[in-house]
Amino acid sequence: MSLKKINTVLAATFILFILWFGTEYILSPETTAPGYGLPSWPSGDGGGFLVIKGIRDVVLALVLGILLVTGHRRALGWVLLVEAFAAYGDMANVLAHHGSVATALGVHGLTATLMVVNGLLIMRETRDVTAAPEALAPQPA
C-alpha cells in the first residue's frame, strides 16, 4: 500500500472520529462528557461549554474533510499539525483540572500525537512534488 493511501485512510479516520465525537457533544453532552476525562460535571450553566467543544470538533473535522476531498494534501498536512494543538489542549485541560490521567494521555495525548504523525507523513509525501518542466521556448534565429 502506498504512503498516499495510508495517509488518506488515516486522515479520513481522524475526520470521521472527530466529526462523530463533536456531534455527540452537540446532541448528547451529558452522556458524552464523562469520556472527556474531567472529574465532575460543570456546575450552573456550564453544560453549554460542552456544546461549544462539540461545535469546535465538528468545525475541525469539516476543515480537514474539505482539504482531503479537494486534494489539497500539503495544506491537509499543515492543518493536521496545527489541529493537534486542540487535542493537546484538551489533554492539558484534563490534567490541569485533576481529571483522569489515563484519559488525558490515552485519549487526548494519543490522538494529538497520531495527528502529528499523520500530518508529518503527509508533509513527507508531498515534499518531493516537482514543478512541471518548462516548455521549450522557440529560439530566435
mmCIF file of N, CA and C in Angstrom, residues 5-90:
data_model
loop_
_atom_site.group_PDB
_atom_site.id
_atom_site.type_symbol
_atom_site.label_atom_id
_atom_site.label_comp_id
_atom_site.label_asym_id
_atom_site.label_seq_id
_atom_site.Cartn_x
_atom_site.Cartn_y
_atom_site.Cartn_z
ATOM 1 N N LYS A 5 -1.963 6.336 0.127
ATOM 2 C CA LYS A 5 -3.176 5.622 0.550
ATOM 3 C C LYS A 5 -3.240 5.494 2.070
ATOM 4 N N ILE A 6 -2.116 5.179 2.682
ATOM 5 C CA ILE A 6 -2.072 5.072 4.149
ATOM 6 C C ILE A 6 -2.440 6.409 4.780
ATOM 7 N N ASN A 7 -1.838 7.485 4.279
ATOM 8 C CA ASN A 7 -2.130 8.820 4.794
ATOM 9 C C ASN A 7 -3.593 9.177 4.612
ATOM 10 N N THR A 8 -4.161 8.824 3.471
ATOM 11 C CA THR A 8 -5.561 9.138 3.199
ATOM 12 C C THR A 8 -6.471 8.389 4.160
ATOM 13 N N VAL A 9 -6.197 7.117 4.386
ATOM 14 C CA VAL A 9 -7.010 6.326 5.322
ATOM 15 C C VAL A 9 -6.896 6.900 6.731
ATOM 16 N N LEU A 10 -5.682 7.231 7.158
ATOM 17 C CA LEU A 10 -5.502 7.814 8.497
ATOM 18 C C LEU A 10 -6.240 9.148 8.625
ATOM 19 N N ALA A 11 -6.090 10.023 7.635
ATOM 20 C CA ALA A 11 -6.755 11.330 7.677
ATOM 21 C C ALA A 11 -8.275 11.158 7.684
ATOM 22 N N ALA A 12 -8.790 10.262 6.852
ATOM 23 C CA ALA A 12 -10.235 10.027 6.815
ATOM 24 C C ALA A 12 -10.728 9.481 8.154
ATOM 25 N N THR A 13 -9.932 8.628 8.787
ATOM 26 C CA THR A 13 -10.292 8.102 10.104
ATOM 27 C C THR A 13 -10.364 9.221 11.125
ATOM 28 N N PHE A 14 -9.372 10.114 11.121
ATOM 29 C CA PHE A 14 -9.414 11.258 12.037
ATOM 30 C C PHE A 14 -10.651 12.115 11.794
ATOM 31 N N ILE A 15 -10.930 12.373 10.541
ATOM 32 C CA ILE A 15 -12.074 13.218 10.197
ATOM 33 C C ILE A 15 -13.361 12.605 10.730
ATOM 34 N N LEU A 16 -13.573 11.335 10.469
ATOM 35 C CA LEU A 16 -14.797 10.668 10.921
ATOM 36 C C LEU A 16 -14.874 10.598 12.443
ATOM 37 N N PHE A 17 -13.747 10.306 13.080
ATOM 38 C CA PHE A 17 -13.715 10.234 14.543
ATOM 39 C C PHE A 17 -14.028 11.586 15.165
ATOM 40 N N ILE A 18 -13.386 12.642 14.695
ATOM 41 C CA ILE A 18 -13.605 13.978 15.253
ATOM 42 C C ILE A 18 -15.028 14.445 14.974
ATOM 43 N N LEU A 19 -15.530 14.170 13.786
ATOM 44 C CA LEU A 19 -16.901 14.541 13.434
ATOM 45 C C LEU A 19 -17.905 13.809 14.322
ATOM 46 N N TRP A 20 -17.701 12.516 14.515
ATOM 47 C CA TRP A 20 -18.595 11.736 15.372
ATOM 48 C C TRP A 20 -18.551 12.252 16.809
ATOM 49 N N PHE A 21 -17.344 12.436 17.329
ATOM 50 C CA PHE A 21 -17.201 12.868 18.712
ATOM 51 C C PHE A 21 -17.819 14.250 18.913
ATOM 52 N N GLY A 22 -17.565 15.175 17.987
ATOM 53 C CA GLY A 22 -18.137 16.517 18.098
ATOM 54 C C GLY A 22 -19.652 16.496 18.042
ATOM 55 N N THR A 23 -20.200 15.676 17.153
ATOM 56 C CA THR A 23 -21.657 15.573 17.042
ATOM 57 C C THR A 23 -22.257 15.023 18.332
ATOM 58 N N GLU A 24 -21.590 14.071 18.950
ATOM 59 C CA GLU A 24 -22.066 13.517 20.226
ATOM 60 C C GLU A 24 -22.122 14.605 21.298
ATOM 61 N N TYR A 25 -21.129 15.482 21.319
ATOM 62 C CA TYR A 25 -21.137 16.568 22.305
ATOM 63 C C TYR A 25 -22.278 17.544 22.056
ATOM 64 N N ILE A 26 -22.639 17.745 20.810
ATOM 65 C CA ILE A 26 -23.738 18.656 20.487
ATOM 66 C C ILE A 26 -25.081 18.014 20.830
ATOM 67 N N LEU A 27 -25.266 16.761 20.459
ATOM 68 C CA LEU A 27 -26.555 16.095 20.621
ATOM 69 C C LEU A 27 -26.793 15.538 22.020
ATOM 70 N N SER A 28 -25.737 15.083 22.664
ATOM 71 C CA SER A 28 -25.903 14.421 23.957
ATOM 72 C C SER A 28 -24.713 14.689 24.877
ATOM 73 N N PRO A 29 -24.502 15.943 25.263
ATOM 74 C CA PRO A 29 -23.311 16.268 26.055
ATOM 75 C C PRO A 29 -23.275 15.569 27.417
ATOM 76 N N GLU A 30 -24.437 15.335 28.017
ATOM 77 C CA GLU A 30 -24.453 14.733 29.355
ATOM 78 C C GLU A 30 -23.960 13.288 29.357
ATOM 79 N N THR A 31 -24.123 12.575 28.246
ATOM 80 C CA THR A 31 -23.625 11.196 28.194
ATOM 81 C C THR A 31 -22.224 11.120 27.604
ATOM 82 N N THR A 32 -21.817 12.120 26.855
ATOM 83 C CA THR A 32 -20.507 12.116 26.217
ATOM 84 C C THR A 32 -19.434 12.694 27.133
ATOM 85 N N ALA A 33 -19.799 13.664 27.937
ATOM 86 C CA ALA A 33 -18.840 14.394 28.774
ATOM 87 C C ALA A 33 -17.988 13.516 29.682
ATOM 88 N N PRO A 34 -18.545 12.472 30.313
ATOM 89 C CA PRO A 34 -17.683 11.663 31.192
ATOM 90 C C PRO A 34 -16.475 11.051 30.470
ATOM 91 N N GLY A 35 -16.568 10.824 29.186
ATOM 92 C CA GLY A 35 -15.445 10.277 28.431
ATOM 93 C C GLY A 35 -14.344 11.276 28.168
ATOM 94 N N TYR A 36 -14.601 12.555 28.421
ATOM 95 C CA TYR A 36 -13.604 13.602 28.209
ATOM 96 C C TYR A 36 -12.477 13.494 29.224
ATOM 97 N N GLY A 37 -12.796 13.036 30.443
ATOM 98 C CA GLY A 37 -11.768 12.823 31.449
ATOM 99 C C GLY A 37 -11.794 13.763 32.635
ATOM 100 N N LEU A 38 -12.710 14.739 32.639
ATOM 101 C CA LEU A 38 -12.780 15.648 33.781
ATOM 102 C C LEU A 38 -13.502 14.965 34.939
ATOM 103 N N PRO A 39 -13.169 15.347 36.186
ATOM 104 C CA PRO A 39 -13.722 14.637 37.340
ATOM 105 C C PRO A 39 -15.182 14.943 37.651
ATOM 106 N N SER A 40 -15.717 16.072 37.190
ATOM 107 C CA SER A 40 -17.099 16.383 37.558
ATOM 108 C C SER A 40 -17.806 17.125 36.433
ATOM 109 N N TRP A 41 -19.126 17.080 36.480
ATOM 110 C CA TRP A 41 -19.985 17.770 35.530
ATOM 111 C C TRP A 41 -19.899 19.268 35.807
ATOM 112 N N PRO A 42 -19.919 20.119 34.779
ATOM 113 C CA PRO A 42 -19.861 21.566 35.016
ATOM 114 C C PRO A 42 -21.032 22.028 35.880
ATOM 115 N N SER A 43 -20.767 22.968 36.769
ATOM 116 C CA SER A 43 -21.830 23.463 37.643
ATOM 117 C C SER A 43 -22.559 24.622 36.982
ATOM 118 N N GLY A 44 -23.758 24.899 37.477
ATOM 119 C CA GLY A 44 -24.547 26.005 36.945
ATOM 120 C C GLY A 44 -24.920 25.766 35.500
ATOM 121 N N ASP A 45 -24.673 26.766 34.658
ATOM 122 C CA ASP A 45 -24.999 26.671 33.238
ATOM 123 C C ASP A 45 -23.776 26.267 32.417
ATOM 124 N N GLY A 46 -22.848 25.572 33.040
ATOM 125 C CA GLY A 46 -21.601 25.196 32.376
ATOM 126 C C GLY A 46 -21.753 24.164 31.282
ATOM 127 N N GLY A 47 -22.903 23.495 31.220
ATOM 128 C CA GLY A 47 -23.115 22.484 30.189
ATOM 129 C C GLY A 47 -23.017 23.045 28.780
ATOM 130 N N GLY A 48 -23.290 24.340 28.630
ATOM 131 C CA GLY A 48 -23.188 24.961 27.307
ATOM 132 C C GLY A 48 -21.780 24.913 26.745
ATOM 133 N N PHE A 49 -20.783 24.869 27.628
ATOM 134 C CA PHE A 49 -19.403 24.792 27.161
ATOM 135 C C PHE A 49 -19.112 23.449 26.488
ATOM 136 N N LEU A 50 -19.855 22.420 26.885
ATOM 137 C CA LEU A 50 -19.675 21.121 26.232
ATOM 138 C C LEU A 50 -20.160 21.169 24.790
ATOM 139 N N VAL A 51 -21.243 21.903 24.543
ATOM 140 C CA VAL A 51 -21.742 22.061 23.183
ATOM 141 C C VAL A 51 -20.739 22.855 22.362
ATOM 142 N N ILE A 52 -20.105 23.855 22.978
ATOM 143 C CA ILE A 52 -19.065 24.623 22.284
ATOM 144 C C ILE A 52 -17.929 23.700 21.861
ATOM 145 N N LYS A 53 -17.546 22.782 22.748
ATOM 146 C CA LYS A 53 -16.499 21.823 22.396
ATOM 147 C C LYS A 53 -16.941 20.976 21.211
ATOM 148 N N GLY A 54 -18.188 20.572 21.200
ATOM 149 C CA GLY A 54 -18.712 19.785 20.089
ATOM 150 C C GLY A 54 -18.686 20.549 18.784
ATOM 151 N N ILE A 55 -19.087 21.812 18.830
ATOM 152 C CA ILE A 55 -19.072 22.648 17.629
ATOM 153 C C ILE A 55 -17.638 22.812 17.133
ATOM 154 N N ARG A 56 -16.714 23.032 18.059
ATOM 155 C CA ARG A 56 -15.291 23.156 17.688
ATOM 156 C C ARG A 56 -14.815 21.896 16.978
ATOM 157 N N ASP A 57 -15.144 20.739 17.532
ATOM 158 C CA ASP A 57 -14.695 19.483 16.934
ATOM 159 C C ASP A 57 -15.299 19.273 15.548
ATOM 160 N N VAL A 58 -16.574 19.597 15.377
ATOM 161 C CA VAL A 58 -17.205 19.448 14.063
ATOM 162 C C VAL A 58 -16.526 20.356 13.046
ATOM 163 N N VAL A 59 -16.240 21.588 13.424
ATOM 164 C CA VAL A 59 -15.573 22.523 12.508
ATOM 165 C C VAL A 59 -14.171 22.018 12.158
ATOM 166 N N LEU A 60 -13.433 21.524 13.144
ATOM 167 C CA LEU A 60 -12.098 20.986 12.882
ATOM 168 C C LEU A 60 -12.178 19.835 11.872
ATOM 169 N N ALA A 61 -13.167 18.965 12.044
ATOM 170 C CA ALA A 61 -13.324 17.833 11.125
ATOM 171 C C ALA A 61 -13.710 18.306 9.725
ATOM 172 N N LEU A 62 -14.584 19.291 9.635
ATOM 173 C CA LEU A 62 -15.002 19.782 8.319
ATOM 174 C C LEU A 62 -13.848 20.426 7.558
ATOM 175 N N VAL A 63 -12.997 21.153 8.257
ATOM 176 C CA VAL A 63 -11.831 21.761 7.601
ATOM 177 C C VAL A 63 -10.928 20.669 7.031
ATOM 178 N N LEU A 64 -10.657 19.645 7.834
ATOM 179 C CA LEU A 64 -9.830 18.539 7.346
ATOM 180 C C LEU A 64 -10.504 17.839 6.171
ATOM 181 N N GLY A 65 -11.809 17.620 6.280
ATOM 182 C CA GLY A 65 -12.552 16.943 5.222
ATOM 183 C C GLY A 65 -12.520 17.700 3.909
ATOM 184 N N ILE A 66 -12.679 19.006 3.973
ATOM 185 C CA ILE A 66 -12.639 19.823 2.754
ATOM 186 C C ILE A 66 -11.264 19.730 2.096
ATOM 187 N N LEU A 67 -10.209 19.801 2.890
ATOM 188 C CA LEU A 67 -8.858 19.709 2.323
ATOM 189 C C LEU A 67 -8.601 18.333 1.721
ATOM 190 N N LEU A 68 -9.103 17.282 2.367
ATOM 191 C CA LEU A 68 -8.916 15.933 1.837
ATOM 192 C C LEU A 68 -9.684 15.745 0.530
ATOM 193 N N VAL A 69 -10.942 16.153 0.517
ATOM 194 C CA VAL A 69 -11.793 15.956 -0.662
ATOM 195 C C VAL A 69 -11.309 16.778 -1.852
ATOM 196 N N THR A 70 -10.807 17.979 -1.599
ATOM 197 C CA THR A 70 -10.367 18.839 -2.700
ATOM 198 C C THR A 70 -8.933 18.546 -3.148
ATOM 199 N N GLY A 71 -8.255 17.639 -2.444
ATOM 200 C CA GLY A 71 -6.918 17.242 -2.871
ATOM 201 C C GLY A 71 -5.802 18.180 -2.463
ATOM 202 N N HIS A 72 -6.041 19.060 -1.524
ATOM 203 C CA HIS A 72 -5.002 19.973 -1.047
ATOM 204 C C HIS A 72 -4.197 19.267 0.046
ATOM 205 N N ARG A 73 -3.392 18.318 -0.375
ATOM 206 C CA ARG A 73 -2.734 17.422 0.568
ATOM 207 C C ARG A 73 -1.685 18.117 1.430
ATOM 208 N N ARG A 74 -0.901 19.019 0.859
ATOM 209 C CA ARG A 74 0.111 19.706 1.675
ATOM 210 C C ARG A 74 -0.570 20.557 2.747
ATOM 211 N N ALA A 75 -1.626 21.263 2.360
ATOM 212 C CA ALA A 75 -2.387 22.043 3.342
ATOM 213 C C ALA A 75 -3.003 21.118 4.390
ATOM 214 N N LEU A 76 -3.468 19.950 3.982
ATOM 215 C CA LEU A 76 -4.019 18.965 4.919
ATOM 216 C C LEU A 76 -2.972 18.577 5.950
ATOM 217 N N GLY A 77 -1.746 18.349 5.505
ATOM 218 C CA GLY A 77 -0.672 18.021 6.436
ATOM 219 C C GLY A 77 -0.437 19.128 7.456
ATOM 220 N N TRP A 78 -0.381 20.364 6.967
ATOM 221 C CA TRP A 78 -0.179 21.508 7.869
ATOM 222 C C TRP A 78 -1.332 21.643 8.859
ATOM 223 N N VAL A 79 -2.550 21.498 8.370
ATOM 224 C CA VAL A 79 -3.713 21.672 9.248
ATOM 225 C C VAL A 79 -3.780 20.547 10.285
ATOM 226 N N LEU A 80 -3.426 19.333 9.913
ATOM 227 C CA LEU A 80 -3.356 18.259 10.906
ATOM 228 C C LEU A 80 -2.362 18.611 12.011
ATOM 229 N N LEU A 81 -1.213 19.164 11.624
ATOM 230 C CA LEU A 81 -0.218 19.561 12.624
ATOM 231 C C LEU A 81 -0.772 20.635 13.554
ATOM 232 N N VAL A 82 -1.443 21.616 12.986
ATOM 233 C CA VAL A 82 -1.987 22.712 13.797
ATOM 234 C C VAL A 82 -3.150 22.234 14.660
ATOM 235 N N GLU A 83 -4.050 21.439 14.082
ATOM 236 C CA GLU A 83 -5.217 20.982 14.841
ATOM 237 C C GLU A 83 -4.849 20.025 15.974
ATOM 238 N N ALA A 84 -3.664 19.431 15.906
ATOM 239 C CA ALA A 84 -3.210 18.578 17.006
ATOM 240 C C ALA A 84 -3.109 19.383 18.296
ATOM 241 N N PHE A 85 -2.877 20.695 18.179
ATOM 242 C CA PHE A 85 -2.820 21.535 19.378
ATOM 243 C C PHE A 85 -4.144 21.547 20.129
ATOM 244 N N ALA A 86 -5.260 21.393 19.433
ATOM 245 C CA ALA A 86 -6.561 21.328 20.111
ATOM 246 C C ALA A 86 -6.617 20.092 21.000
ATOM 247 N N ALA A 87 -6.153 18.956 20.487
ATOM 248 C CA ALA A 87 -6.161 17.725 21.285
ATOM 249 C C ALA A 87 -5.139 17.804 22.428
ATOM 250 N N TYR A 88 -3.966 18.397 22.162
ATOM 251 C CA TYR A 88 -3.006 18.595 23.254
ATOM 252 C C TYR A 88 -3.587 19.554 24.298
ATOM 253 N N GLY A 89 -4.332 20.553 23.839
ATOM 254 C CA GLY A 89 -5.001 21.466 24.775
ATOM 255 C C GLY A 89 -6.034 20.752 25.620
ATOM 256 N N ASP A 90 -6.793 19.837 25.013
ATOM 257 C CA ASP A 90 -7.753 19.037 25.784
ATOM 258 C C ASP A 90 -7.030 18.199 26.825
#
